């Protein structure tokens, strides 16, 4: 029986969830989603706890007033029902699970005394449901908005009464009252006159007299909770660009406003005049207060988390991550202190132990498909979808060299020779090219045309005289790098995604969309054995340990598997990814495994075998 392991650390923040970043009332933890996992991060030590239970990406999150419960909702496929999970915070386990809403849970909120949980379905569901937390059952439900109005997008609960809550969205704003004896919820439309707005967030202050609504038009509506009448709307002239995504009321009576253009502002709640304003990277998606608001945490859709002190109002970047799929990862030769990852728009270098970002190399509007570090440690080489190979310095990220038109359909795979003087690249059109890298220039040495589809992986032999390429045309070709001809060819009914040399270099292992792991002789290309690599989906990443005793795989199954090379048995299974795994690497001294996935997550695992 294989051992199931969980990651030692997770990098990532599912930045597109509005109000997805929450500060726990114990003032020591941040809570945020990453794919279908909830992460509870200790602010001082940086230690992480994980809550697994959702089957698809988390779409909304809330914490009860005392912090005893966390509730989260998810998205699912059309025609299926989406789960709402209430978590017991102290036990870190599922307290209750409700399945009622179709396709998506749009928003949820606890009542002030934690008796009820209010959930709102997405646009394919359109219903609002009140649940009894103690009895773990539904009390009643209702369509969220009138037929004449648009979809409901958010909900808020009164600060004192368990019987009054608010729903808002596209041209709809309602205050609801619970009639518990009759198990009914009754709405009252708020009178906003000529004003028609799409509301994305609601903030209800402690005194319950007014509530505030942030709109996509970039203004804030102030509504009287008792009379249900619009009191004021502003700012009149200088509106918040790209809409108001997050609102938080401070004890001083001032409002914190996060807008879609990345501006984070402190403004007066009377006339909405801006007192202080800071520009952040990415549109603001969440604002969370620690304690009474002495510290404020802000999450943006560029997957950044900032911390503000209330007095100085200066942003401190406390967490960063890729905001889109991570395609490849690489270690420097012989060192596991650092690693590099690549994604759309950028390459990043991280410190392995602390997960801190050390360097960011930005190439806007381009996607980096593969990267590596030369053995001498002087360069980061990278393959890009615009058909260019870019070489950077690892200390400053300065562009050292760019090879234009390296491949006609994007560069899809790349590797460096052991002496760091050559690059071998593969392209979307199936060509394999060898480049000599000189001081400030390059020379095309050879072009090898055999593959009929994109080259997905390249590995080079330690003597630099041979390499192997894996392609989507169902062939793995072993090339002679002295004569630039084919030595051997391996054929299978699959789209090969990955290939590795055994450290003794007499065998290669391959994998791809047929879910099989194949062992092959380098000498004559004959098949040695075949293993069933995964139950569902392709295997996208594979790496072998330095001594050759074990290898790891990961793919669309979302599991990391550690295999014994000679026995062909799975020794450990890693559970933690929410998206398809795109790459996996064992660090050079066999301490960690790094895996990346298409939801933007980077997971660091302890290597389970002693080297």
Coordinates of C-alpha atoms in Angstrom, one line a residue:
X1 CA 0.0 0.0 0.0
X2 CA 1.5 3.3 -1.0
X3 CA 1.8 6.2 1.5
X4 CA -0.4 9.3 1.0
X5 CA 1.5 12.5 1.7
X6 CA 0.5 16.2 1.8
X7 CA 2.7 19.1 0.6
X8 CA 5.2 20.7 2.9
X9 CA 4.4 24.1 1.4
X10 CA 2.0 25.6 -1.2
X11 CA 2.6 28.8 -3.2
X12 CA -0.5 30.4 -4.7
X13 CA -3.5 32.6 -4.1
X14 CA -6.7 32.0 -6.2
X15 CA -6.8 35.7 -6.9
X16 CA -10.0 35.9 -9.0
X17 CA -12.3 35.1 -6.0
X18 CA -13.8 38.4 -4.8
X19 CA -13.3 38.7 -1.0
X20 CA -11.3 35.5 -1.2
X21 CA -8.7 36.7 1.3
X22 CA -10.0 36.7 4.9
X23 CA -8.2 37.5 8.2
X24 CA -9.3 35.1 11.0
X25 CA -10.6 36.8 14.2
X26 CA -7.8 35.1 16.2
X27 CA -5.5 37.8 14.5
X28 CA -2.9 35.2 13.7
X29 CA -4.0 33.5 10.5
X30 CA -4.9 34.4 6.9
X31 CA -7.4 32.2 5.0
X32 CA -7.5 32.1 1.2
X33 CA -8.4 29.6 -1.5
X34 CA -6.1 28.0 -4.0
X35 CA -8.0 26.0 -6.6
X36 CA -10.2 23.5 -4.6
X37 CA -8.1 23.8 -1.4
X38 CA -8.4 26.3 1.4
X39 CA -5.1 27.5 2.9
X40 CA -4.8 28.7 6.5
X41 CA -1.5 30.5 6.8
X42 CA 0.1 31.6 10.1
X43 CA 1.1 35.2 9.8
X44 CA 4.3 35.1 12.0
X45 CA 5.8 31.7 11.1
X46 CA 4.4 31.3 7.6
X47 CA 3.3 27.8 8.3
X48 CA 0.3 26.5 6.3
X49 CA -2.6 24.2 7.0
X50 CA -4.8 22.8 4.2
X51 CA -8.5 22.1 4.1
X52 CA -9.4 19.5 1.4
X53 CA -13.0 18.7 0.5
X54 CA -14.1 20.6 -2.6
X55 CA -14.2 18.8 -5.9
X56 CA -13.7 21.9 -8.0
X57 CA -12.4 25.5 -7.7
X58 CA -13.6 27.5 -4.7
X59 CA -15.7 30.5 -5.8
X60 CA -16.5 32.2 -2.4
X61 CA -15.4 32.2 1.2
X62 CA -16.5 33.6 4.5
X63 CA -15.5 33.4 8.2
X64 CA -18.0 33.6 11.1
X65 CA -17.8 36.5 13.6
X66 CA -16.1 34.4 16.4
X67 CA -13.9 32.5 13.9
X68 CA -15.4 29.1 14.9
X69 CA -16.6 28.3 11.4
X70 CA -15.4 28.9 7.9
X71 CA -17.7 28.4 5.0
X72 CA -16.8 28.0 1.3
X73 CA -18.6 27.4 -1.9
X74 CA -17.4 26.0 -5.3
X75 CA -18.2 25.9 -9.0
X76 CA -19.0 22.7 -10.8
X77 CA -20.0 21.6 -14.3
X78 CA -23.4 22.6 -15.9
X79 CA -26.1 20.2 -14.8
X80 CA -24.4 19.3 -11.6
X81 CA -24.9 20.7 -8.1
X82 CA -22.2 22.7 -6.3
X83 CA -21.2 22.0 -2.7
X84 CA -21.2 24.4 0.2
X85 CA -18.9 23.3 3.0
X86 CA -18.8 24.6 6.6
X87 CA -15.5 23.9 8.3
X88 CA -14.8 23.5 12.0
X89 CA -11.8 25.9 12.4
X90 CA -10.3 24.4 15.5
X91 CA -10.5 20.8 14.4
X92 CA -9.6 21.7 10.7
X93 CA -12.3 19.4 9.4
X94 CA -15.7 19.4 7.6
X95 CA -18.5 20.3 10.0
X96 CA -21.3 20.2 7.4
X97 CA -21.8 19.9 3.7
X98 CA -24.7 21.2 1.7
X99 CA -25.5 20.4 -1.9
X100 CA -28.4 22.4 -3.4
X101 CA -27.3 25.2 -5.8
X102 CA -26.8 24.4 -9.4
X103 CA -23.4 25.0 -11.2
X104 CA -22.0 27.6 -8.8
X105 CA -22.2 29.1 -5.3
X106 CA -21.9 32.9 -5.9
X107 CA -21.6 34.2 -2.4
X108 CA -22.2 33.2 1.3
X109 CA -22.2 34.9 4.7
X110 CA -22.8 33.9 8.3
X111 CA -25.4 35.6 10.6
X112 CA -23.9 37.7 13.4
X113 CA -24.6 35.1 16.1
X114 CA -23.6 32.1 13.8
X115 CA -27.0 30.6 13.9
X116 CA -27.5 30.7 10.1
X117 CA -25.5 30.5 6.9
X118 CA -26.9 32.4 3.9
X119 CA -25.9 31.1 0.5
X120 CA -26.5 32.5 -3.0
X121 CA -26.5 30.5 -6.2
X122 CA -24.9 31.6 -9.4
X123 CA -26.7 32.8 -12.5
X124 CA -27.8 29.3 -13.5
X125 CA -29.3 28.8 -10.1
X126 CA -30.5 32.3 -9.0
X127 CA -31.8 31.2 -5.6
X128 CA -31.0 32.4 -2.1
X129 CA -31.0 29.7 0.7
X130 CA -30.8 30.1 4.5
X131 CA -29.3 27.1 6.5
X132 CA -29.5 26.3 10.2
X133 CA -25.8 25.8 11.2
X134 CA -26.5 23.8 14.4
X135 CA -29.1 21.4 12.8
X136 CA -27.2 21.3 9.5
X137 CA -30.3 21.7 7.4
X138 CA -32.0 24.2 5.1
X139 CA -34.7 26.5 6.7
X140 CA -36.0 28.1 3.5
X141 CA -35.1 29.5 0.1
X142 CA -36.4 32.0 -2.5
X143 CA -35.4 33.4 -5.9
X144 CA -32.8 36.0 -5.2
X145 CA -34.1 38.7 -7.5
X146 CA -37.3 39.7 -9.3
X147 CA -37.8 38.6 -12.9
X148 CA -37.5 42.1 -14.2
X149 CA -34.1 42.6 -12.5
X150 CA -30.7 41.0 -13.4
X151 CA -28.7 38.4 -11.5
X152 CA -27.8 38.7 -7.8
X153 CA -24.1 38.8 -7.2
X154 CA -23.5 39.3 -3.5
X155 CA -25.1 39.0 0.0
X156 CA -24.5 40.7 3.3
X157 CA -25.8 40.1 6.9
X158 CA -26.9 42.7 9.5
X159 CA -24.3 43.3 12.2
X160 CA -26.7 42.6 15.1
X161 CA -29.8 40.8 13.9
X162 CA -29.9 37.2 12.7
X163 CA -33.2 38.0 10.9
X164 CA -32.1 40.8 8.5
X165 CA -29.9 40.4 5.5
X166 CA -29.2 42.1 2.1
X167 CA -28.8 40.8 -1.4
X168 CA -27.5 42.9 -4.3
X169 CA -26.5 42.5 -8.0
X170 CA -27.4 43.7 -11.5
X171 CA -30.1 46.3 -11.0
X172 CA -31.3 44.6 -7.8
X173 CA -31.0 45.6 -4.2
X174 CA -33.2 44.0 -1.5
X175 CA -33.4 43.8 2.3
X176 CA -34.8 40.5 3.5
X177 CA -36.4 39.6 6.8
X178 CA -36.6 36.1 8.2
X179 CA -40.0 34.9 9.4
X180 CA -38.9 31.7 11.3
X181 CA -42.3 30.4 12.5
X182 CA -43.6 30.3 8.9
X183 CA -40.1 29.4 7.4
X184 CA -40.3 32.3 5.0
X185 CA -37.9 35.0 3.9
X186 CA -39.6 38.2 2.7
X187 CA -37.8 40.8 0.5
X188 CA -38.3 44.6 0.4
X189 CA -36.9 46.4 -2.7
X190 CA -34.6 49.3 -1.8
X191 CA -35.7 52.5 -3.5
X192 CA -32.8 54.0 -5.5
X193 CA -34.8 56.3 -7.8
X194 CA -33.3 56.8 -11.2
X195 CA -30.0 55.1 -10.2
X196 CA -29.4 51.8 -11.9
X197 CA -26.2 50.0 -10.9
X198 CA -24.5 46.6 -10.8
X199 CA -23.4 46.0 -7.2
X200 CA -20.4 43.8 -6.5
X201 CA -19.9 44.2 -2.8
X202 CA -21.8 45.2 0.4
X203 CA -20.4 46.6 3.7
X204 CA -22.6 46.9 6.8
X205 CA -21.1 48.9 9.7
X206 CA -21.4 47.9 13.3
X207 CA -24.4 50.2 14.1
X208 CA -26.6 48.8 11.4
X209 CA -28.0 52.3 10.5
X210 CA -26.7 52.5 6.9
X211 CA -25.0 50.0 4.5
X212 CA -22.6 50.7 1.6
X213 CA -22.6 49.1 -1.9
X214 CA -19.7 49.1 -4.3
X215 CA -20.6 49.2 -8.0
X216 CA -19.1 48.4 -11.3
X217 CA -19.6 52.1 -12.3
X218 CA -17.0 53.1 -9.7
X219 CA -19.3 54.8 -7.2
X220 CA -20.5 53.8 -3.7
X221 CA -24.2 53.8 -2.7
X222 CA -25.1 54.6 0.9
X223 CA -28.5 53.2 1.8
X224 CA -30.6 53.5 5.0
X225 CA -31.2 50.0 6.3
X226 CA -34.4 50.8 8.2
X227 CA -36.2 53.0 5.6
X228 CA -34.6 51.1 2.6
X229 CA -34.0 54.5 0.9
X230 CA -30.9 55.6 -1.0
X231 CA -29.2 58.2 1.2
X232 CA -26.3 59.3 -1.1
X233 CA -24.1 58.1 -3.9
X234 CA -20.5 59.2 -4.6
X235 CA -17.9 60.3 -5.4
X236 CA -19.6 62.6 -7.9
X237 CA -16.6 63.6 -10.0
X238 CA -13.6 61.3 -9.6
X239 CA -15.1 57.8 -9.7
X240 CA -13.1 54.7 -8.8
X241 CA -11.7 53.3 -12.1
X242 CA -12.8 49.8 -13.2
X243 CA -15.4 49.5 -10.4
X244 CA -15.4 49.0 -6.7
X245 CA -14.5 45.4 -5.9
X246 CA -14.1 45.5 -2.1
X247 CA -15.3 47.7 0.8
X248 CA -14.4 47.7 4.5
X249 CA -15.6 50.2 7.2
X250 CA -13.1 51.1 9.9
X251 CA -13.9 52.0 13.5
X252 CA -13.1 55.6 12.7
X253 CA -16.0 55.7 10.3
X254 CA -13.8 55.9 7.2
X255 CA -14.1 53.5 4.3
X256 CA -11.4 51.4 2.7
X257 CA -12.1 51.0 -1.0
X258 CA -10.4 48.5 -3.4
X259 CA -11.0 49.2 -7.1
X260 CA -10.4 47.2 -10.3
X261 CA -7.5 49.4 -11.6
X262 CA -5.4 48.5 -8.6
X263 CA -6.1 51.6 -6.5
X264 CA -6.5 51.1 -2.8
X265 CA -8.0 54.2 -1.1
X266 CA -9.1 55.5 2.3
X267 CA -12.1 57.7 1.9
X268 CA -14.7 59.5 4.1
X269 CA -18.0 57.7 4.5
X270 CA -19.9 61.0 4.4
X271 CA -18.9 62.5 1.1
X272 CA -16.7 59.7 -0.3
X273 CA -13.7 62.1 -0.6
X274 CA -10.4 60.3 -0.9
X275 CA -8.1 60.9 2.0
X276 CA -5.2 58.5 1.1
X277 CA -4.6 56.4 -2.0
X278 CA -2.0 53.8 -3.1
X279 CA -1.6 52.1 -6.5
X280 CA -1.0 48.3 -6.3
X281 CA -0.1 45.7 -8.9
X282 CA -3.3 44.1 -10.3
X283 CA -7.0 45.0 -9.5
X284 CA -7.9 44.7 -5.9
X285 CA -10.1 41.6 -5.3
X286 CA -10.1 41.4 -1.4
X287 CA -9.7 43.6 1.6
X288 CA -9.4 41.9 5.1
X289 CA -9.0 43.6 8.5
X290 CA -6.8 42.2 11.2
X291 CA -8.4 42.9 14.6
X292 CA -9.9 46.4 14.7
X293 CA -8.2 47.4 11.4
X294 CA -4.7 48.2 12.8
X295 CA -3.5 46.0 10.0
X296 CA -5.2 45.6 6.6
X297 CA -4.5 42.8 4.1
X298 CA -5.2 43.4 0.4
X299 CA -5.3 40.7 -2.3
X300 CA -5.1 41.6 -6.0
X301 CA -5.9 39.7 -9.2
X302 CA -2.2 39.6 -10.0
X303 CA -1.9 37.1 -7.1
X304 CA -0.2 39.5 -4.7
X305 CA -1.0 39.9 -1.0
X306 CA -0.1 43.3 0.6
X307 CA -0.1 44.3 4.2
X308 CA -0.9 47.9 5.3
X309 CA -0.4 49.6 8.7
X310 CA -3.3 51.9 9.4
X311 CA -1.1 54.8 10.5
X312 CA 1.4 55.0 7.7
X313 CA -0.8 53.4 4.9
X314 CA 2.3 52.1 3.1
X315 CA 2.0 48.7 1.3
X316 CA 4.3 45.9 2.2
X317 CA 4.3 42.9 -0.2
X318 CA 4.0 39.8 1.9
X319 CA 3.1 37.1 -0.7
X320 CA 3.4 36.8 -4.5
X321 CA 2.6 34.1 -7.0
X322 CA 1.8 33.5 -10.6
X323 CA -1.7 34.5 -11.6
X324 CA -2.0 32.0 -14.4
X325 CA -0.8 28.5 -15.3
X326 CA 2.8 27.6 -14.4
X327 CA 4.3 25.6 -17.3
X328 CA 7.8 24.6 -16.1
X329 CA 10.2 24.6 -13.2
X330 CA 14.0 24.2 -12.9
X331 CA 16.8 24.0 -10.4
X332 CA 20.4 25.3 -10.7
X333 CA 23.0 22.5 -11.2
X334 CA 23.9 20.9 -7.9
X335 CA 21.9 23.3 -5.7
X336 CA 18.4 23.1 -4.2
X337 CA 18.4 26.5 -2.5
X338 CA 16.7 28.2 -5.4
X339 CA 14.4 27.2 -8.2
X340 CA 12.8 29.0 -11.2
X341 CA 9.3 28.8 -12.6
X342 CA 7.7 30.2 -15.8
X343 CA 4.2 31.3 -16.8
X344 CA 2.4 33.8 -18.9
X345 CA 4.2 37.1 -18.9
X346 CA 7.1 36.2 -16.6
X347 CA 9.8 34.0 -15.1
X348 CA 10.3 34.0 -11.4
X349 CA 13.1 32.8 -9.1
X350 CA 12.2 31.6 -5.6
X351 CA 14.0 30.7 -2.4
X352 CA 13.1 27.1 -1.7
X353 CA 12.9 27.1 2.1
X354 CA 11.1 30.4 2.6
X355 CA 9.1 30.4 -0.7
X356 CA 10.1 34.1 -1.1
X357 CA 10.3 35.5 -4.6
X358 CA 13.8 36.7 -5.3
X359 CA 13.6 37.8 -9.0
X360 CA 10.9 38.5 -11.6
X361 CA 11.7 38.7 -15.3
X362 CA 8.7 40.2 -17.2
X363 CA 8.0 39.7 -20.9
X364 CA 4.5 41.1 -21.3
X365 CA 1.8 39.3 -23.4
X366 CA 4.1 36.3 -24.0
X367 CA 4.0 32.8 -22.5
X368 CA 7.2 31.0 -21.4
X369 CA 6.8 27.3 -22.3
X370 CA 10.0 25.9 -20.8
X371 CA 13.1 27.1 -19.0
X372 CA 16.4 25.9 -17.5
X373 CA 19.6 27.1 -15.9
X374 CA 23.0 26.5 -17.5
X375 CA 25.4 24.3 -15.5
X376 CA 27.9 27.1 -15.0
X377 CA 25.1 29.1 -13.3
X378 CA 25.6 32.2 -15.6
X379 CA 22.3 32.1 -17.5
X380 CA 18.6 31.3 -17.4
X381 CA 17.5 30.1 -20.9
X382 CA 13.8 30.1 -21.8
X383 CA 11.5 29.0 -24.7
X384 CA 8.6 31.4 -25.6
X385 CA 5.4 31.0 -27.6
X386 CA 6.4 33.9 -30.0
X387 CA 9.1 31.7 -31.5
X388 CA 12.0 33.3 -29.6
X389 CA 14.7 31.9 -27.2
X390 CA 15.6 34.4 -24.5
X391 CA 18.6 34.1 -22.3
X392 CA 18.8 36.2 -19.0
X393 CA 21.2 36.7 -16.2
X394 CA 20.1 34.9 -13.0
X395 CA 21.1 37.7 -10.6
X396 CA 19.5 40.8 -12.2
X397 CA 17.3 39.3 -14.9
X398 CA 19.0 41.3 -17.6
X399 CA 18.3 40.1 -21.2
X400 CA 21.7 38.7 -22.4
X401 CA 20.7 37.2 -25.7
X402 CA 17.6 36.8 -27.8
X403 CA 17.3 34.3 -30.7
X404 CA 14.6 35.6 -33.1
X405 CA 12.6 33.2 -35.2
X406 CA 14.1 30.2 -33.5
X407 CA 11.0 28.2 -34.4
X408 CA 8.0 29.0 -36.6
X409 CA 5.2 27.8 -34.3
X410 CA 6.7 28.8 -30.9
X411 CA 9.5 27.2 -29.0
X412 CA 8.1 24.4 -26.9
X413 CA 11.1 22.7 -25.3
X414 CA 14.7 23.6 -24.6
X415 CA 17.8 22.2 -22.9
X416 CA 21.5 23.3 -22.4
X417 CA 24.6 21.2 -22.9
X418 CA 26.8 20.3 -19.9
X419 CA 29.5 22.7 -20.9
X420 CA 26.8 25.6 -21.2
X421 CA 28.0 26.4 -24.8
X422 CA 25.1 24.9 -26.7
X423 CA 21.3 25.1 -26.6
X424 CA 19.0 22.4 -28.1
X425 CA 15.5 23.6 -28.8
X426 CA 12.3 22.0 -30.1
X427 CA 9.4 23.8 -31.7
X428 CA 5.6 23.5 -32.4
X429 CA 6.3 22.6 -36.0
X430 CA 8.4 19.5 -34.9
X431 CA 11.9 20.7 -35.7
X432 CA 14.9 20.2 -33.4
X433 CA 17.6 22.9 -33.6
X434 CA 21.1 23.1 -32.2
X435 CA 22.6 26.5 -31.3
X436 CA 26.1 27.5 -30.4
X437 CA 26.0 30.3 -27.7
X438 CA 28.9 32.7 -28.1
X439 CA 29.8 35.7 -25.9
X440 CA 27.0 38.0 -27.2
X441 CA 25.8 36.2 -30.3
X442 CA 24.7 32.7 -31.4
X443 CA 25.1 30.4 -34.4
X444 CA 22.6 27.8 -35.8
X445 CA 24.6 24.6 -36.0
X446 CA 22.0 22.1 -37.2
X447 CA 18.3 21.6 -37.9
X448 CA 16.9 18.1 -37.5
X449 CA 13.5 17.5 -39.2
X450 CA 11.9 14.2 -38.3
X451 CA 9.0 15.0 -35.9
X452 CA 5.6 15.7 -37.5
X453 CA 4.2 17.5 -34.4
X454 CA 5.4 19.7 -31.5
X455 CA 8.4 18.6 -29.5
X456 CA 7.3 18.5 -25.9
X457 CA 10.5 17.5 -24.0
X458 CA 14.3 17.3 -24.7
X459 CA 16.9 15.6 -22.5
X460 CA 20.7 15.6 -23.2
X461 CA 23.2 12.9 -22.3
X462 CA 26.0 13.8 -19.8
X463 CA 28.7 13.5 -22.5
X464 CA 26.8 16.1 -24.7
X465 CA 27.0 13.7 -27.7
X466 CA 23.4 12.5 -27.7
X467 CA 19.9 13.8 -26.9
X468 CA 16.4 12.4 -26.8
X469 CA 13.2 14.3 -27.9
X470 CA 9.6 13.4 -27.1
X471 CA 6.9 14.6 -29.5
X472 CA 3.1 14.7 -29.9
X473 CA 3.5 12.7 -33.1
X474 CA 3.9 9.5 -31.1
X475 CA 7.7 9.3 -31.5
X476 CA 10.7 9.6 -29.2
X477 CA 13.9 10.1 -31.2
X478 CA 17.4 9.6 -29.9
X479 CA 19.7 12.0 -31.9
X480 CA 23.5 11.9 -32.5
X481 CA 24.7 15.4 -31.7
X482 CA 28.0 14.9 -33.6
X483 CA 26.6 13.9 -36.9
X484 CA 23.1 15.4 -36.3
X485 CA 21.2 12.3 -37.4
X486 CA 18.8 9.9 -35.9
X487 CA 20.3 7.1 -33.9
X488 CA 17.1 5.4 -32.7
X489 CA 13.4 5.9 -32.7
X490 CA 10.7 4.8 -30.3
X491 CA 7.1 4.6 -31.5
X492 CA 3.9 4.3 -29.4
X493 CA 0.2 5.1 -29.9
X494 CA 0.3 8.2 -27.7
X495 CA 1.2 11.9 -27.6
X496 CA 4.5 11.8 -25.8
X497 CA 4.7 14.6 -23.1
X498 CA 7.9 13.8 -21.2
X499 CA 11.1 11.7 -21.4
X500 CA 14.0 11.1 -19.0
X501 CA 17.4 9.4 -19.2
X502 CA 18.2 6.9 -16.4
X503 CA 21.3 8.3 -14.7
X504 CA 23.3 5.4 -16.1
X505 CA 22.0 6.4 -19.6
X506 CA 21.4 2.9 -21.0
X507 CA 17.6 3.3 -20.7
X508 CA 15.0 6.1 -21.2
X509 CA 11.5 6.3 -19.6
X510 CA 8.7 8.1 -21.4
X511 CA 5.1 9.0 -20.7
X512 CA 2.2 10.9 -22.3
X513 CA -1.5 10.9 -23.0
X514 CA -2.0 7.1 -23.0
X515 CA -1.3 7.1 -19.2
X516 CA 1.5 4.5 -19.7
X517 CA 5.1 4.8 -18.4
X518 CA 7.4 3.1 -20.9
X519 CA 11.0 1.9 -20.3
X520 CA 13.1 1.6 -23.5
X521 CA 16.7 0.6 -24.4
X522 CA 18.8 3.5 -25.7
X523 CA 21.0 1.1 -27.7
X524 CA 18.3 -0.4 -30.0
X525 CA 15.0 1.4 -29.0
X526 CA 13.4 -1.8 -27.9
X527 CA 10.6 -1.8 -25.2
X528 CA 11.6 -3.2 -21.9
X529 CA 8.4 -2.8 -19.8
X530 CA 5.2 -0.7 -19.5
X531 CA 3.5 0.5 -16.4
X532 CA 0.0 1.9 -15.9
X533 CA 1.0 5.4 -14.8
X534 CA -2.4 7.0 -13.9
X535 CA -6.1 6.1 -13.8
X536 CA -7.3 9.2 -15.6
X537 CA -5.7 11.7 -17.8
X538 CA -2.2 12.3 -19.4
X539 CA 1.1 12.3 -17.5
X540 CA 2.6 15.7 -18.2
X541 CA 5.7 15.8 -16.0
X542 CA 8.4 13.3 -14.9
X543 CA 11.8 13.5 -13.2
X544 CA 14.2 10.8 -12.0
X545 CA 16.4 11.0 -8.9
X546 CA 20.2 11.4 -9.3
X547 CA 21.0 7.8 -8.2
X548 CA 18.2 6.4 -10.4
X549 CA 16.4 4.5 -7.7
X550 CA 13.2 6.4 -7.9
X551 CA 11.3 8.7 -10.2
X552 CA 8.2 11.0 -9.8
X553 CA 5.3 11.6 -12.2
X554 CA 2.4 14.1 -12.3
X555 CA -0.4 15.0 -14.7
X556 CA -4.1 15.5 -15.3
X557 CA -4.9 13.1 -12.4
X558 CA -3.7 15.9 -10.1
X559 CA -1.6 13.5 -8.0
X560 CA 2.2 13.3 -7.5
X561 CA 3.4 9.7 -7.6
X562 CA 6.8 8.5 -6.5
X563 CA 7.8 5.2 -8.1
X564 CA 10.5 2.7 -7.4
X565 CA 12.5 2.5 -10.7
X566 CA 13.3 -1.2 -10.8
X567 CA 10.2 -2.6 -9.0
X568 CA 7.8 -0.4 -10.9
X569 CA 5.8 0.2 -7.7
X570 CA 4.3 3.4 -6.4
X571 CA 5.9 4.1 -3.0
X572 CA 4.2 7.5 -2.2
X573 CA 1.2 9.5 -3.5
X574 CA 1.0 13.3 -3.0
X575 CA -2.4 14.8 -2.7
X576 CA -2.7 18.6 -2.9
X577 CA -3.0 19.9 -6.5
X578 CA -6.3 21.4 -7.7
X579 CA -5.4 21.8 -11.3
X580 CA -3.6 19.5 -13.8
X581 CA 0.1 19.1 -12.9
X582 CA 2.3 20.7 -15.7
X583 CA 5.8 19.9 -14.4
X584 CA 7.6 18.1 -11.6
X585 CA 11.2 18.2 -10.5
X586 CA 13.3 16.5 -7.8
X587 CA 15.9 18.9 -6.4
X588 CA 19.6 18.0 -6.9
X589 CA 20.3 16.9 -3.3
X590 CA 17.0 14.8 -3.0
X591 CA 15.5 17.0 -0.3
X592 CA 12.4 18.4 -2.1
X593 CA 10.1 17.8 -5.0
X594 CA 8.7 20.9 -6.7
X595 CA 5.5 20.5 -8.7
X596 CA 3.5 23.2 -10.7
X597 CA 0.0 23.2 -12.1
X598 CA -2.3 24.9 -14.5
X599 CA -4.2 26.8 -11.7
X600 CA -1.0 28.8 -10.9
X601 CA 0.0 26.8 -7.9
X602 CA 3.6 25.7 -6.9
X603 CA 3.8 22.9 -4.3
X604 CA 6.9 22.0 -2.4
X605 CA 7.0 18.4 -1.1
X606 CA 9.6 16.7 1.2
X607 CA 11.3 14.0 -0.8
X608 CA 10.2 10.7 0.9
X609 CA 13.3 8.6 0.4
X610 CA 16.8 9.1 1.9
X611 CA 19.4 9.7 -0.7

